JSON list of C-alpha atoms in Angstrom, two decimals:
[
{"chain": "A", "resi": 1, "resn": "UNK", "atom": "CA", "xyz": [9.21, -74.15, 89.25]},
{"chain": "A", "resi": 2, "resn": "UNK", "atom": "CA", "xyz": [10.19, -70.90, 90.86]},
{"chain": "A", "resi": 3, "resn": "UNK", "atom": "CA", "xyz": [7.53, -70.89, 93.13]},
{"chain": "A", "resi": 4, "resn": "UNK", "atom": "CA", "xyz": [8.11, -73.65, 93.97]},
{"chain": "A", "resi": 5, "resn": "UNK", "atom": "CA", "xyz": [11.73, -72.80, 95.26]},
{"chain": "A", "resi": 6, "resn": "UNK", "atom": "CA", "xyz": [10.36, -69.47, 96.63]},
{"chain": "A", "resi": 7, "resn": "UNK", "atom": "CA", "xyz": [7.78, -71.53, 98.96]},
{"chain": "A", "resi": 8, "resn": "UNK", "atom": "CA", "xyz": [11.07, -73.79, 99.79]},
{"chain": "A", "resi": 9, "resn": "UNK", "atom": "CA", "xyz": [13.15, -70.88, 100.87]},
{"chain": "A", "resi": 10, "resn": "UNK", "atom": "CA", "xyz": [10.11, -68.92, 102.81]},
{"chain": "A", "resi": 11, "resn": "UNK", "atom": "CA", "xyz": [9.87, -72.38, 104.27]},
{"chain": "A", "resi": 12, "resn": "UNK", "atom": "CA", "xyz": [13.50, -72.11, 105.49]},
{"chain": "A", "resi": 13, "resn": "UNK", "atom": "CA", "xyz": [13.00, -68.77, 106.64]},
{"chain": "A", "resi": 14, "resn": "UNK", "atom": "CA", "xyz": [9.87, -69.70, 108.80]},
{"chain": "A", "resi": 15, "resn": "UNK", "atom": "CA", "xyz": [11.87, -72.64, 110.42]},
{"chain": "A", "resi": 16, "resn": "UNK", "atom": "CA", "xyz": [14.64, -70.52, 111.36]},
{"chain": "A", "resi": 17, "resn": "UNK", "atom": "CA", "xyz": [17.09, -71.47, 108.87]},
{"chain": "A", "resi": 18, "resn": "UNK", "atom": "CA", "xyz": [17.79, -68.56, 106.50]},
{"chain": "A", "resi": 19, "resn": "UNK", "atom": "CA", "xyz": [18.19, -64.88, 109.13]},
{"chain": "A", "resi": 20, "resn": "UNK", "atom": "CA", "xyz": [14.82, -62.94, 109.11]},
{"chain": "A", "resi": 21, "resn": "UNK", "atom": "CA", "xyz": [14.82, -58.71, 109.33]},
{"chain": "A", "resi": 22, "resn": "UNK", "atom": "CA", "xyz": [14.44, -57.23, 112.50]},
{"chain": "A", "resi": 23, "resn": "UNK", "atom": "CA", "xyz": [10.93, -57.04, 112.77]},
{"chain": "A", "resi": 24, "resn": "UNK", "atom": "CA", "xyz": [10.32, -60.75, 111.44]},
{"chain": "A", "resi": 25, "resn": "UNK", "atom": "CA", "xyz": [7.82, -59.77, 109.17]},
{"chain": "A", "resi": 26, "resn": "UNK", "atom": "CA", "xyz": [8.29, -60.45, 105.42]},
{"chain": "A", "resi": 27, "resn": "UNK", "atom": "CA", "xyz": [10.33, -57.51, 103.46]},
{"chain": "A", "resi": 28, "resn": "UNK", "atom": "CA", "xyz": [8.10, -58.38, 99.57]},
{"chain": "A", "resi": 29, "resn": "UNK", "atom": "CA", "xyz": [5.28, -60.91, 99.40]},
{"chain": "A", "resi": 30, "resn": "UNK", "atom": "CA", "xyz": [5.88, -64.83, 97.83]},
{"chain": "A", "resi": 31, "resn": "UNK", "atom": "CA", "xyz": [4.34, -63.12, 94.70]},
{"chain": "A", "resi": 32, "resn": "UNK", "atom": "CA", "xyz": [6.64, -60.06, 94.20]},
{"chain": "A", "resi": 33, "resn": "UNK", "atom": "CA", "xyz": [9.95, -62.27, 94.57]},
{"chain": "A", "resi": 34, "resn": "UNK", "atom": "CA", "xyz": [8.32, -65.09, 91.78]},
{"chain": "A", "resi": 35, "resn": "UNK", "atom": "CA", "xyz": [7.37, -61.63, 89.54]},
{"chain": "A", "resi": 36, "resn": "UNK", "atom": "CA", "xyz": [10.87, -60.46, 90.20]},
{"chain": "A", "resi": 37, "resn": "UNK", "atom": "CA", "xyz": [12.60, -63.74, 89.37]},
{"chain": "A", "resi": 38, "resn": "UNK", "atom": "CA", "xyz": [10.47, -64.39, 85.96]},
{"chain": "A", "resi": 39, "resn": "UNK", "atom": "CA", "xyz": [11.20, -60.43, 85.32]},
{"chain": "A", "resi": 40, "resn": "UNK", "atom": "CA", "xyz": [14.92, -61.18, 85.43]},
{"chain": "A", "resi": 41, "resn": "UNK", "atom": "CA", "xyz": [14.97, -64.26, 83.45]},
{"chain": "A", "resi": 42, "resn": "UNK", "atom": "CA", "xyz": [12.71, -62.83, 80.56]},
{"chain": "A", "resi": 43, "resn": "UNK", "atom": "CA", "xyz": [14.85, -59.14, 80.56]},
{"chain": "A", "resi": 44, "resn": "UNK", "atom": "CA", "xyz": [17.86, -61.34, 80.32]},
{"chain": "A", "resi": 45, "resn": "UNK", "atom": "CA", "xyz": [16.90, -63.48, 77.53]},
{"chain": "A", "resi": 46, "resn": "UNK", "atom": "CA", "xyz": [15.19, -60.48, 75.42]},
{"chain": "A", "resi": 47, "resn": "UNK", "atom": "CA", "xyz": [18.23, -58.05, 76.33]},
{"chain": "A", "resi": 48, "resn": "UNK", "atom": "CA", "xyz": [20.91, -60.61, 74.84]},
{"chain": "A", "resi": 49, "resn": "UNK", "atom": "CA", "xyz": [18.16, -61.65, 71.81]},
{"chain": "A", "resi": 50, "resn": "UNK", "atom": "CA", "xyz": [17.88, -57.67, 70.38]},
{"chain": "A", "resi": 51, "resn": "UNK", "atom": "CA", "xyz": [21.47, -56.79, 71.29]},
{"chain": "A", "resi": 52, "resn": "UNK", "atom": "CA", "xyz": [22.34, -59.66, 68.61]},
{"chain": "A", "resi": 53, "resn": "UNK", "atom": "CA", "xyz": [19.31, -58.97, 66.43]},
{"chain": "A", "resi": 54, "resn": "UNK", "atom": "CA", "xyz": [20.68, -55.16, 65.90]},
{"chain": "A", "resi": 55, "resn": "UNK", "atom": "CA", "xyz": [23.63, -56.49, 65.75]},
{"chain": "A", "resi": 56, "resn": "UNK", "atom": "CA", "xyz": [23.26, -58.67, 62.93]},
{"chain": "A", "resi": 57, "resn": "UNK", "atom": "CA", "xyz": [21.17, -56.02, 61.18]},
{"chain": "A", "resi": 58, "resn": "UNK", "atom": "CA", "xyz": [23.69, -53.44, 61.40]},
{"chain": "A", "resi": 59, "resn": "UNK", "atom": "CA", "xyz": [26.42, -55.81, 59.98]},
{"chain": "A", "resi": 60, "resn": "UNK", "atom": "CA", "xyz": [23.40, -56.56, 57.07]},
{"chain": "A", "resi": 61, "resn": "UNK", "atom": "CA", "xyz": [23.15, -53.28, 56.09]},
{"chain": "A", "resi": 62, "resn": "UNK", "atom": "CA", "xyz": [26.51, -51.55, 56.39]},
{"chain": "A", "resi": 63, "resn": "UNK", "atom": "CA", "xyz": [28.78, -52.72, 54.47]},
{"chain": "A", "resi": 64, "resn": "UNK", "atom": "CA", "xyz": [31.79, -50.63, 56.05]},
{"chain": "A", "resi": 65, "resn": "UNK", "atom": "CA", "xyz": [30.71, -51.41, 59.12]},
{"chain": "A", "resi": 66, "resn": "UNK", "atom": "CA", "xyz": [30.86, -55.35, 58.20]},
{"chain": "A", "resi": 67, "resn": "UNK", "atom": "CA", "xyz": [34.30, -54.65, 56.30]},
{"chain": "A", "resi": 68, "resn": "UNK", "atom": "CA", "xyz": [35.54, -52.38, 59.22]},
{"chain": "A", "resi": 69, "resn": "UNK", "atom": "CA", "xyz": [34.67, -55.87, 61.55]},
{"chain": "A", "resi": 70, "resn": "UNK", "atom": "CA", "xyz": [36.10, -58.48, 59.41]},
{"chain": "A", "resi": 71, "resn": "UNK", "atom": "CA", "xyz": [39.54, -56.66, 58.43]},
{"chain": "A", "resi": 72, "resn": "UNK", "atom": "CA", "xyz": [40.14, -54.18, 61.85]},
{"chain": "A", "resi": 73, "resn": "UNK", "atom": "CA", "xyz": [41.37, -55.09, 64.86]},
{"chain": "A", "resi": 74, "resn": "UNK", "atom": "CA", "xyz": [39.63, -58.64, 65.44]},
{"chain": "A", "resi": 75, "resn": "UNK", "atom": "CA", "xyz": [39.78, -59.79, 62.03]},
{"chain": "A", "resi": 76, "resn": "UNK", "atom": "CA", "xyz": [42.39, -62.57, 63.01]},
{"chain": "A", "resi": 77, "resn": "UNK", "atom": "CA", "xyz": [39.12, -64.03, 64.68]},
{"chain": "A", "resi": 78, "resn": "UNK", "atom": "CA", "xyz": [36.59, -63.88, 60.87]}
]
């Protein structure tokens, strides 16, 4: 899937629809951009899944910190 909309863009670039750089010749290969764009999607998704995995921990095994939470500042929201 995102190679395929990498070859549609490179596509667009090659036809003159999308501005090329000065020299016309490509800046990163086909390859690097579909690494990059699978690199961004997994760091998203695995960022956001241990932030709330340490999260939840933390709130396990504290009970101040749980208490603190609940009955501080936000608690109108528990």
């Amino acid at each position: 899937m995102v190679a395929d909309i990498v070859g549609e863009k490179i596509k667009d670039l090659e036809q003159g629809q999308v501005p090329a750089n000065e020299g016309g010749a490509p800046v990163v290969s086909e390859k690097d951009i579909v690494d990059n764009v699978m690199l961004v999607m997994v760091a998203g998704y695995d960022t956001s899944s241990v932030l709330i995995t340490f999260m939840v921990r933390l709130l396990a095994n504290d009970p101040d910190v749980y208490a603190a939470m609940v009955h501080g500042k936000y608690g109108q929201y528990f």
